[in-house]
PDB file of C-alpha atoms in Angstrom:
ATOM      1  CA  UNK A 293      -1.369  -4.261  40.231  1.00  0.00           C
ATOM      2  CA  UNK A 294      -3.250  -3.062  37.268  1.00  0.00           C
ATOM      3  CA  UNK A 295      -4.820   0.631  37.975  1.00  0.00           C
ATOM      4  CA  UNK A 296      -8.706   0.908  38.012  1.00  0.00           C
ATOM      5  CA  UNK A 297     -10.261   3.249  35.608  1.00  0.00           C
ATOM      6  CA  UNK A 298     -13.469   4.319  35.558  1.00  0.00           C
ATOM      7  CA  UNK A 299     -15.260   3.048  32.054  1.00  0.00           C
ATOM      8  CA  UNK A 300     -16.609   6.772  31.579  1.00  0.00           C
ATOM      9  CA  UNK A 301     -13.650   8.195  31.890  1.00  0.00           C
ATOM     10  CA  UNK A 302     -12.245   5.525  30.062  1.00  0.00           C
ATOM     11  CA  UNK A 303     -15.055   5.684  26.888  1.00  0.00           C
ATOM     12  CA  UNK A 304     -14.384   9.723  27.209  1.00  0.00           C
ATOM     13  CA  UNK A 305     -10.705   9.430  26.467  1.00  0.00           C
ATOM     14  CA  UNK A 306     -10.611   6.694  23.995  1.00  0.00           C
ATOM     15  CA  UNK A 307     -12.998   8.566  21.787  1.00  0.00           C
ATOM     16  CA  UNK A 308     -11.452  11.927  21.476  1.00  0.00           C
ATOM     17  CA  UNK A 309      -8.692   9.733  20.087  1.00  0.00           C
ATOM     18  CA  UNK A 310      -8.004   9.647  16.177  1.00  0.00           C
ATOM     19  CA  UNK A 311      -7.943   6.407  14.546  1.00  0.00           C
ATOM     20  CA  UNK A 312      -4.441   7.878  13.213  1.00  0.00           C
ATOM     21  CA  UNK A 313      -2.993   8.541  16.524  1.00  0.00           C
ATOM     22  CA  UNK A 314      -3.615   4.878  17.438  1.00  0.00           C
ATOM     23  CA  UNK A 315      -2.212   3.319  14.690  1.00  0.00           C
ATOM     24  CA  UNK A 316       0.844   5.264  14.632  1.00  0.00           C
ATOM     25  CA  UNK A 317       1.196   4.568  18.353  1.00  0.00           C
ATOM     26  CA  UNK A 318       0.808   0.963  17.344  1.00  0.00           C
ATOM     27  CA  UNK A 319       3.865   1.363  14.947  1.00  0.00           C
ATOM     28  CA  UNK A 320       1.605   1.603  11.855  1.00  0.00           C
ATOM     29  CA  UNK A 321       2.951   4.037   8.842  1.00  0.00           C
ATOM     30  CA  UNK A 322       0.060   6.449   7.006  1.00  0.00           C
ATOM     31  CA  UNK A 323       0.309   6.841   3.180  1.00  0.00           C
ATOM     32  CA  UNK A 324      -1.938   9.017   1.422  1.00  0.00           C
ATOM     33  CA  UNK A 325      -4.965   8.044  -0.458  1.00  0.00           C
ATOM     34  CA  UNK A 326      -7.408   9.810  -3.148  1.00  0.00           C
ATOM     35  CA  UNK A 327     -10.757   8.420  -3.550  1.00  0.00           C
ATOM     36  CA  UNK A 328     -11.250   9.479  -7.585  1.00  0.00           C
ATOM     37  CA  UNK A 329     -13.556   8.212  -9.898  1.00  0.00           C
ATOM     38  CA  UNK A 330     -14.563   5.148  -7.661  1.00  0.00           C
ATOM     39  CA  UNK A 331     -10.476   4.273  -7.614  1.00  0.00           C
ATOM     40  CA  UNK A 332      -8.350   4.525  -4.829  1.00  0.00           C
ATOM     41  CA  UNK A 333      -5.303   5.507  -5.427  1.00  0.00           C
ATOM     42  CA  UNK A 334      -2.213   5.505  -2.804  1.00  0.00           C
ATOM     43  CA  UNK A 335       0.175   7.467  -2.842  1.00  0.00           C
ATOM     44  CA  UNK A 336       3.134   4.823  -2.702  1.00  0.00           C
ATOM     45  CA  UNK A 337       6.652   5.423  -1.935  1.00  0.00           C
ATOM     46  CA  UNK A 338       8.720   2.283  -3.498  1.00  0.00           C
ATOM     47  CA  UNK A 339      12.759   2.711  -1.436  1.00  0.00           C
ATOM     48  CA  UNK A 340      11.614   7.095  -0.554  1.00  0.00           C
ATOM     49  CA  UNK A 341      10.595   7.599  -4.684  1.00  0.00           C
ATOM     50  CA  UNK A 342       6.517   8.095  -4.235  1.00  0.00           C
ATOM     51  CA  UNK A 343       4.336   7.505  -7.172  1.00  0.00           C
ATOM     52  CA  UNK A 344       0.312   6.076  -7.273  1.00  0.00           C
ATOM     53  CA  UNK A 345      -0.686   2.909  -6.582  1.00  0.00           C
ATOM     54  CA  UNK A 346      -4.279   1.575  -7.653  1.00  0.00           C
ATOM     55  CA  UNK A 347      -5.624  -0.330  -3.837  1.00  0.00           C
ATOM     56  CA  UNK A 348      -6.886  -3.615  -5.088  1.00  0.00           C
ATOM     57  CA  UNK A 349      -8.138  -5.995  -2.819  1.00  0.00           C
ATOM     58  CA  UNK A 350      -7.533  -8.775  -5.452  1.00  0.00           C
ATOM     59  CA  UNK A 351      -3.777  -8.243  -6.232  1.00  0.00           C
ATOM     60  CA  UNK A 352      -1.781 -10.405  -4.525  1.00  0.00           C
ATOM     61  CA  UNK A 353       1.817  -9.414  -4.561  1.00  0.00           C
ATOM     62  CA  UNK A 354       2.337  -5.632  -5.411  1.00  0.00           C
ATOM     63  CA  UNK A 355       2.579  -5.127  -9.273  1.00  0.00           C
ATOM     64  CA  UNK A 356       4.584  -2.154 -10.864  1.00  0.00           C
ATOM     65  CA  UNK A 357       3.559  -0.554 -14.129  1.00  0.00           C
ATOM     66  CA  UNK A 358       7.114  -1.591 -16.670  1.00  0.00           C
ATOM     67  CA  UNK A 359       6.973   2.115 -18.054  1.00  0.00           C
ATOM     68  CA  UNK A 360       7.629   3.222 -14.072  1.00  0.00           C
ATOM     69  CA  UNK A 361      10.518   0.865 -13.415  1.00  0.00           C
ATOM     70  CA  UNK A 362      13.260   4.123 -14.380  1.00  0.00           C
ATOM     71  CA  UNK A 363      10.888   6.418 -12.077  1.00  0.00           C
ATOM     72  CA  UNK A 364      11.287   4.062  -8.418  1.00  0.00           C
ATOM     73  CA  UNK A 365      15.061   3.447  -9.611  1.00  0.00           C
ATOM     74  CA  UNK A 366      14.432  -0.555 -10.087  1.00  0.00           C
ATOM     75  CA  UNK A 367      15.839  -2.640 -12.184  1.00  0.00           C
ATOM     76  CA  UNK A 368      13.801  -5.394 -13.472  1.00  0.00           C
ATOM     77  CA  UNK A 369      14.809  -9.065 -13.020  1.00  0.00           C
ATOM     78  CA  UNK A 370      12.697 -10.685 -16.069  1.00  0.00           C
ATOM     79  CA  UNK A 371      11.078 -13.848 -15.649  1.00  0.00           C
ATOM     80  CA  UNK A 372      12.054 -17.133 -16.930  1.00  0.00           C
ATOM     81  CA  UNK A 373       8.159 -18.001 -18.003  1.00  0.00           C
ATOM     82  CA  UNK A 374       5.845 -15.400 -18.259  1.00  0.00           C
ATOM     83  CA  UNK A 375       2.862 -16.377 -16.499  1.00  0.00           C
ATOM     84  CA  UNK A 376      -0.596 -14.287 -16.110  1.00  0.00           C
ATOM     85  CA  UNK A 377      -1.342 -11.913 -13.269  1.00  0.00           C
ATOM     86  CA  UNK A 378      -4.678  -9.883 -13.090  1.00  0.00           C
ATOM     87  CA  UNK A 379      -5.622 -10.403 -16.915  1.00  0.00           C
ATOM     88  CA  UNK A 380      -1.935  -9.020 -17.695  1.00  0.00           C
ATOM     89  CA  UNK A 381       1.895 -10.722 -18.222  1.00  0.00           C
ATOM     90  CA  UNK A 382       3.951 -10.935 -16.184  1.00  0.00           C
ATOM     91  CA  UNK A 383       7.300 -10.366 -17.803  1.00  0.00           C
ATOM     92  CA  UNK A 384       9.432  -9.413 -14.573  1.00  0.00           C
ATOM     93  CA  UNK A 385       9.868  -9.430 -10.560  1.00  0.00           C
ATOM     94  CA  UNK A 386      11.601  -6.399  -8.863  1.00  0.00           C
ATOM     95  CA  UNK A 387      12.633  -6.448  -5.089  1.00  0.00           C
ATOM     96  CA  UNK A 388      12.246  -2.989  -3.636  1.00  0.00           C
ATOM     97  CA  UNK A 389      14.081  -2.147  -0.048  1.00  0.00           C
ATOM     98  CA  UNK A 390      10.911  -0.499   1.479  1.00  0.00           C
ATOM     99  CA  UNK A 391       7.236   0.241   0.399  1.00  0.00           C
ATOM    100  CA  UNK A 392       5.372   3.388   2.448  1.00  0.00           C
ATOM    101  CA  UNK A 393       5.602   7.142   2.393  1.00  0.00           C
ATOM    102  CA  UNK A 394       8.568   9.101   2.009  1.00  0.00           C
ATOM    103  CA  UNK A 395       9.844   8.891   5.598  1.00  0.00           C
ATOM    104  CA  UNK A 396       9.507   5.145   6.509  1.00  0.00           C
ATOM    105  CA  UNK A 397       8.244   2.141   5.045  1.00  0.00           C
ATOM    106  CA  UNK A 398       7.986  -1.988   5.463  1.00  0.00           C
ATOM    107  CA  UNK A 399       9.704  -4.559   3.836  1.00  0.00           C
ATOM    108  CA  UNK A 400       7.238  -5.492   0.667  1.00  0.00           C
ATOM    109  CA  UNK A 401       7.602  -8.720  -0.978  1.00  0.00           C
ATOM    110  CA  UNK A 402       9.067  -9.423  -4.591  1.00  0.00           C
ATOM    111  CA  UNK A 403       6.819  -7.630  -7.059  1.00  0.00           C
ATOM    112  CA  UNK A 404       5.725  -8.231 -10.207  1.00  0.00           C
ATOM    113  CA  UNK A 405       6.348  -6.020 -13.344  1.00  0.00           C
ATOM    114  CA  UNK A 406       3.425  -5.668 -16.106  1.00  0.00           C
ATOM    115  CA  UNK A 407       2.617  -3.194 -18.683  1.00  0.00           C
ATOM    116  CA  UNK A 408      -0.701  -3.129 -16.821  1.00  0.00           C
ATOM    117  CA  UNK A 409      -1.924  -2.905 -20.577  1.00  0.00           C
ATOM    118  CA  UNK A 410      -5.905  -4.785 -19.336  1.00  0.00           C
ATOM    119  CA  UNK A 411      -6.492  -1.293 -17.326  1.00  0.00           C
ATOM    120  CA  UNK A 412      -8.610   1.112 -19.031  1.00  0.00           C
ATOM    121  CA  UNK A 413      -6.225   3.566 -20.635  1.00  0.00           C
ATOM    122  CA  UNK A 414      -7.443   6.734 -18.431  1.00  0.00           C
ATOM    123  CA  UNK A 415      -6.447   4.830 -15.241  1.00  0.00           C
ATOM    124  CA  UNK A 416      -3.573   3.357 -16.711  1.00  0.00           C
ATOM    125  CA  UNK A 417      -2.071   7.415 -17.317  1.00  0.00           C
ATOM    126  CA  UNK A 418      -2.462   8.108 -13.882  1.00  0.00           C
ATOM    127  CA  UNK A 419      -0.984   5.081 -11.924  1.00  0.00           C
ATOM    128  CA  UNK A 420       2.842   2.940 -11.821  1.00  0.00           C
ATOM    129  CA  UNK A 421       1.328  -0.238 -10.026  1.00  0.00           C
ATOM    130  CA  UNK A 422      -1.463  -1.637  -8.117  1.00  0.00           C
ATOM    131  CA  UNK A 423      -0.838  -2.713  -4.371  1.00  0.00           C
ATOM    132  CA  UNK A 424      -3.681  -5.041  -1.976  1.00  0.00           C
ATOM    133  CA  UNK A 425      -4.420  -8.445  -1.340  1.00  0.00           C
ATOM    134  CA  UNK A 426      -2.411 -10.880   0.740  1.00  0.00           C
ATOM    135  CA  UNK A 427      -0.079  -7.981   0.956  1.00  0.00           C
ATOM    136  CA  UNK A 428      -2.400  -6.141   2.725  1.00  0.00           C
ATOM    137  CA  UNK A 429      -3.448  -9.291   5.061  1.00  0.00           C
ATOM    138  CA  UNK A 430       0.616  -9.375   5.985  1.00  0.00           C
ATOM    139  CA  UNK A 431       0.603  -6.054   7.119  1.00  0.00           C
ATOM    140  CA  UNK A 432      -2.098  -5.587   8.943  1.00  0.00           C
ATOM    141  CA  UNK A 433      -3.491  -3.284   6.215  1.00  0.00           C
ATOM    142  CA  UNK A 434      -6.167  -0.915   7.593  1.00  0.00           C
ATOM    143  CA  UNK A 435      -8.139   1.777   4.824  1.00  0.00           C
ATOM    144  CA  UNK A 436      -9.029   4.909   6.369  1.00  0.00           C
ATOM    145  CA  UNK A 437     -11.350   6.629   4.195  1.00  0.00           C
ATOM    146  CA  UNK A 438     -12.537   9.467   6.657  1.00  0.00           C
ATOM    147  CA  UNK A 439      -8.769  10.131   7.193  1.00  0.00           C
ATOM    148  CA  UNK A 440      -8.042   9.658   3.746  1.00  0.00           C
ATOM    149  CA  UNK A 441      -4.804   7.019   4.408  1.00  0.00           C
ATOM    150  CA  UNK A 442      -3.608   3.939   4.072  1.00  0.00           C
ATOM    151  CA  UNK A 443      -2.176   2.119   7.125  1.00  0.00           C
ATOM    152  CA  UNK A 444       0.555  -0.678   7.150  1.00  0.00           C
ATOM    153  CA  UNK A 445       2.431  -2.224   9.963  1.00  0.00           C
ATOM    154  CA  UNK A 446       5.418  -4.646   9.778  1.00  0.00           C
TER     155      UNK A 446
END
């Protein structure tokens, strides 16, 4: 028997609810996000070593930044053909364990390792790899700007 509640009581409780405590009662993990300069930039931990991530809607896979390889602890698998990705080369895949924040994380796909060279130099200083696209559509990816995160399910 399902239990009748009243839909005031109902709409009351639902919105003094933050979008954060539904997601994480969903099973949804928050990671951090800046809003700078028109970027966002996540704050990305790649198997619990956290560095910034560029959210790009047009990436498909996740791409790490080659100089940021010895940072995350990855070794890079290089490719047999390097092949274009985002107006870059791709000249490697790694396979991190998890992608999220420093406590938990989901299982990301094979990335791809660039020099990222194509970004403008300022943006390339401040970021090791660029995360979005079908990624984000296989997670479940939801941008909270008011709450300043970035949530991902597995």
């Amino acid at each position: 028997v399902k239990t009748w509640e009243d839909p005031a009581q109902k709409a009351a409780r639902l919105k003094s609810l933050e979008l954060g405590e539904v997601l994480t009662a969903k099973g949804y993990i928050g990671i951090d996000i800046q809003v700078s300069d028109g970027a966002v930039i996540a704050q990305v931990a790649l198997d619990g070593k956290t560095g910034a991530f560029l959210v790009d809607g047009s990436a498909q896979v996740p791409l790490v930044k080659q100089a940021s390889l010895e940072k995350f602890g990855l070794t890079m698998k290089p490719v047999q053909q390097q092949g274009q990705a985002g107006g870059s080369t791709v000249i490697g895949t790694v396979q991190p364990k998890t992608l999220g924040n420093a406590e938990a994380g989901v299982s990301p796909p094979e990335c791809y390792v660039l020099t990222l060279e194509h970004f403008p130099a300022a943006l390339l200083e401040k970021i090791d790899g660029v995360i979005g696209g079908q990624f984000f559509v296989d997670k479940g990816a939801v941008l909270d700007y008011t709450g300043q995160k970035l949530w991902l399910k597995e």
